[in-house]
Structure formats: structure tokens, C-alpha cells
Coordinates of C-alpha atoms in Angstrom, one line a residue:
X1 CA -56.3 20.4 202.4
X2 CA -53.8 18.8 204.8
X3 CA -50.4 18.7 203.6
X4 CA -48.9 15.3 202.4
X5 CA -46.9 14.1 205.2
X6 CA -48.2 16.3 208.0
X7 CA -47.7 15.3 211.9
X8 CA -44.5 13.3 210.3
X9 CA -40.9 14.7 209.4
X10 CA -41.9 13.7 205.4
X11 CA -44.4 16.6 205.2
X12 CA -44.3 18.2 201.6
X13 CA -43.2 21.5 200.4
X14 CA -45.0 24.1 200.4
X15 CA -44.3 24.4 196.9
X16 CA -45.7 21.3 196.1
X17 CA -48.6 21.6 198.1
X18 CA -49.5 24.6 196.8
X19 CA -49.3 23.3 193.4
X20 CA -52.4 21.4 194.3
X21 CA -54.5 23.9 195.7
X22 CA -53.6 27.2 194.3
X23 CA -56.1 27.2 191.9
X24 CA -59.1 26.2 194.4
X25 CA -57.3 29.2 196.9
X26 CA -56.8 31.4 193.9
X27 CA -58.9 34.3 196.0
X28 CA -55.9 34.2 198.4
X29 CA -52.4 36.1 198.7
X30 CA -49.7 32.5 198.9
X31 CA -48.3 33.9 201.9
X32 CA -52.1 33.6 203.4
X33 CA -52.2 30.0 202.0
X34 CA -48.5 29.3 203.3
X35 CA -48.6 30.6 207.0
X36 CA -52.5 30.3 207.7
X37 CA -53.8 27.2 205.8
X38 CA -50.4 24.9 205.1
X39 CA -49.2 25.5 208.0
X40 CA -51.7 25.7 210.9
X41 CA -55.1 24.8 209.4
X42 CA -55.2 21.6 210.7
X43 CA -54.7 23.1 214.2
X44 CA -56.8 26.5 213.2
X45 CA -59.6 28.0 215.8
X46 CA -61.1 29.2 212.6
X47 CA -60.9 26.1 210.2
X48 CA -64.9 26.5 210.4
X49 CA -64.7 29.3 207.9
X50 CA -65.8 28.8 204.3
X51 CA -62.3 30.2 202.3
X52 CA -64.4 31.0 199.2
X53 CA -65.5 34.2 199.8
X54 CA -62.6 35.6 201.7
X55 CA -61.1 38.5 200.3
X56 CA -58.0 40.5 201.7
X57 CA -56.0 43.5 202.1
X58 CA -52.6 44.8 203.5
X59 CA -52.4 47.4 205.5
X60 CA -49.5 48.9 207.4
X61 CA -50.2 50.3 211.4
X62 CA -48.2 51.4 213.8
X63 CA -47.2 48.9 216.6
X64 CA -49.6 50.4 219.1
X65 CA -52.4 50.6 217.0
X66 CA -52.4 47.1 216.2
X67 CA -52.0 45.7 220.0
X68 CA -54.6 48.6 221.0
X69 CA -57.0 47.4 218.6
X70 CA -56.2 43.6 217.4
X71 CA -57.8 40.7 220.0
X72 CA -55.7 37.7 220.0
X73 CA -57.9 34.9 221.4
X74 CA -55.9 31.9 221.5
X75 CA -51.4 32.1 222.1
X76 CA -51.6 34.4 225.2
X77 CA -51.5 35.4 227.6
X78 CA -48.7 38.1 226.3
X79 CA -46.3 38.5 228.9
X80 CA -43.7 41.0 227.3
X81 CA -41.0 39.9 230.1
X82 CA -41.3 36.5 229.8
X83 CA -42.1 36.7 225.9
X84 CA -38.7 38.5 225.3
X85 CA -36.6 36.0 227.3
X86 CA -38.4 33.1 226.0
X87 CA -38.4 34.1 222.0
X88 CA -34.3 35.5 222.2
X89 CA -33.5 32.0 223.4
X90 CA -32.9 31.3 226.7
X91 CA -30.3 28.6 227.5
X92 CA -27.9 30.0 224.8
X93 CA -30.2 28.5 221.7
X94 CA -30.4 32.2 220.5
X95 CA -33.7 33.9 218.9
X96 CA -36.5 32.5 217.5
X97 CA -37.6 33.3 213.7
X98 CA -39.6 35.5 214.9
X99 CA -37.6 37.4 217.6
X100 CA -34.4 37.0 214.5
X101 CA -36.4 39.0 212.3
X102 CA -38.2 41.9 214.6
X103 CA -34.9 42.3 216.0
X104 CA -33.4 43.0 212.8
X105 CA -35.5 44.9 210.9
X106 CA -38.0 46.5 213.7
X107 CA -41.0 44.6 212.0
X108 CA -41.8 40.3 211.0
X109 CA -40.7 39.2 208.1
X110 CA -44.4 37.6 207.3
X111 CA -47.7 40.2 207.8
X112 CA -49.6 39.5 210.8
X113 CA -53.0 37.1 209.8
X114 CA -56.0 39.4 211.1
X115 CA -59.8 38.8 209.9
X116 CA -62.1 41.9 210.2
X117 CA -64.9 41.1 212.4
X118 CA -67.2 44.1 212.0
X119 CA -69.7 43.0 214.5
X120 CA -67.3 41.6 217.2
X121 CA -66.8 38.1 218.4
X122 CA -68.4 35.3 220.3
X123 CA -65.1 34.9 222.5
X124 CA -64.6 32.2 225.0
X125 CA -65.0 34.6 227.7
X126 CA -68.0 36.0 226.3
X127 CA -69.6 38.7 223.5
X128 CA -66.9 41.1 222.6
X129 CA -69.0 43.5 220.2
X130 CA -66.3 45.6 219.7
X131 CA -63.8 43.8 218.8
X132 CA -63.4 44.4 215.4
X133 CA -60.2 42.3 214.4
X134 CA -59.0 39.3 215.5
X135 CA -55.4 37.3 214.9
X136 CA -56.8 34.5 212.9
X137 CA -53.5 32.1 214.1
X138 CA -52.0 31.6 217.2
X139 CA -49.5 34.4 216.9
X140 CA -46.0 34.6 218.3
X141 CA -45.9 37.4 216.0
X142 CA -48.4 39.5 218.2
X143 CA -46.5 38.4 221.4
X144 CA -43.5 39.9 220.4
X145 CA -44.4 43.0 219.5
X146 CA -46.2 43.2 223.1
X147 CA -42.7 42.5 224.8
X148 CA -41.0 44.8 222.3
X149 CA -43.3 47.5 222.6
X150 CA -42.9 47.0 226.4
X151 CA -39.4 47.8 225.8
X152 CA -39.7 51.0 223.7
X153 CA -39.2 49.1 220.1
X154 CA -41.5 47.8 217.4
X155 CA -42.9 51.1 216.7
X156 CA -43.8 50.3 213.5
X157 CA -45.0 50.3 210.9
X158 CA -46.0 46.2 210.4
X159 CA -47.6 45.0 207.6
X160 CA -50.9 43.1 208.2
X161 CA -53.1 40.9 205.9
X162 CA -56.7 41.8 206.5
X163 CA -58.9 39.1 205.5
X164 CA -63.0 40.1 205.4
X165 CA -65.7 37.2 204.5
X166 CA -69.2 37.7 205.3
X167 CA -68.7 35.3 207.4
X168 CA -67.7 37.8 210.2
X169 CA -70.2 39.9 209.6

């Protein structure tokens, strides 16, 4: 499933690449496939999961909500001062995608990845049991809206991308 050219500057479209595997991923939304599996599933914590049987939903919550109740085990720690400074550019390079886009329209431009774990997580600090979603990508995404929220912004609402497999259960 790796991308044609991946690791090198001659790494395909996505277009292309999904042309090849849309119809084995045909369970999944393309903008799943695009920012989850084209672009990070080589590097993915959760690459172990069988893709067949996932299934997903969007859903909509509040900025809060989602940094009250989402785990994100691997791209933190989130440390909103730091995390602002560093994703609005620091040595005049200007705002990352991601800080361009909350910045302008008080939400990302891409739904956060999140994978329903109804029985919690084995985490690498131990049993979470009640953890019962989980950023399935390292996301600056989730970072952001910590330092934003830190601030008094990204209220909300932000679309998310549930994904469920039985997997997680």
C-alpha cells in the first residue's frame, strides 16, 4: 500500500495512488485514505489494524469536548505556548497548514482521524480503560487546538472522522 516513490521527492499523486487502491479501501471516506493511509501509514502506530472492517462516521464537537475526551498517544506532549509559536512560524516562515487554516476559519480544513476504542487502550504507559477515543495519526491537528484553546479560540465546532472496527473492541 506504500505510495510509488515514497521517502523520495518522485512520490505519486494521490490521485494516482488512489486509483489503485480505491476499490480494495472502498469501505473508507478518500480523505481517510489520503491523510491516514497515503500519507502516514508507513509511519502509522496503528498499521497493525485489519482496514476491512473499519467503518466510519463524522461527527462535529466542540473544541473542549474533543481535547477533554480524545487521547493522543503519540505527537505530544501539547504545549499550547510553545505549540502556537512553533506552528505560526517562528523565524518569519509564517504558519503552518495547519495553524493557516484554524487561524482562518476557527476549525482544520481536514477532520481530525479518531478510532473509537470502546474498551480503552493498552497505552505505553499502561491500561487506560477509559479512554474511549484515540487520534489514530500523529496529530498537529490536536496540538493546535490545545494552544488555541489555551488562548480562548477553537471553540468549535470541528469535524472529526470516527472510525470503529471490532478491532478496538
Amino acid at each position: 500500500m506504500q505510495p510509488l516513490g515514497e521517502g523520495s521527492l518522485e512520490k505519486e499523486a494521490f490521485e494516482d495512488w488512489w486509483g489503485r487502491w480505491s476499490s480494495t479501501l472502498s469501505n473508507l471516506h478518500p480523505q481517510i485514505a489520503e491523510q491516514w493511509l497515503y500519507r502516514h501509514w508507513c509511519h502509522s502506530y496503528m498499521a497493525f489494524l485489519d482496514l476491512a472492517p473499519i467503518t466510519w462516521r463524522v461527527e462535529h464537537w466542540l473544541g473542549d469536548d474533543i481535547l477533554s475526551q480524545v487521547w493522543l498517544e503519540f505527537g505530544g506532549p501539547m504545549v499550547p505556548d510553545h505549540d502556537y509559536k512553533a506552528f505560526n512560524g517562528p523565524h518569519g516562515f509564517g504558519p503552518n497548514s495547519t495553524a493557516r487554516a484554524m487561524n482562518r476559519d476557527g476549525t482544520w480544513d481536514m477532520p481530525l482521524l479518531v478510532l473509537e476504542t470502546p474498551n480503552g487502550i493498552i497505552s505505553e504507559t499502561g491500561d487506560l480503560p477509559n479512554i474511549r477515543f484515540v487520534v489514530a495519526e500523529r496529530s498537529k491537528r490536536m496540538r493546535y487546538l490545545n494552544a488555541l484553546r489555551h488562548r480562548g479560540d477553537g471553540i468549535g465546532p470541528h469535524a472529526m472522522f470516527i472510525l470503529a472496527t471490532p478491532e478496538a473492541c
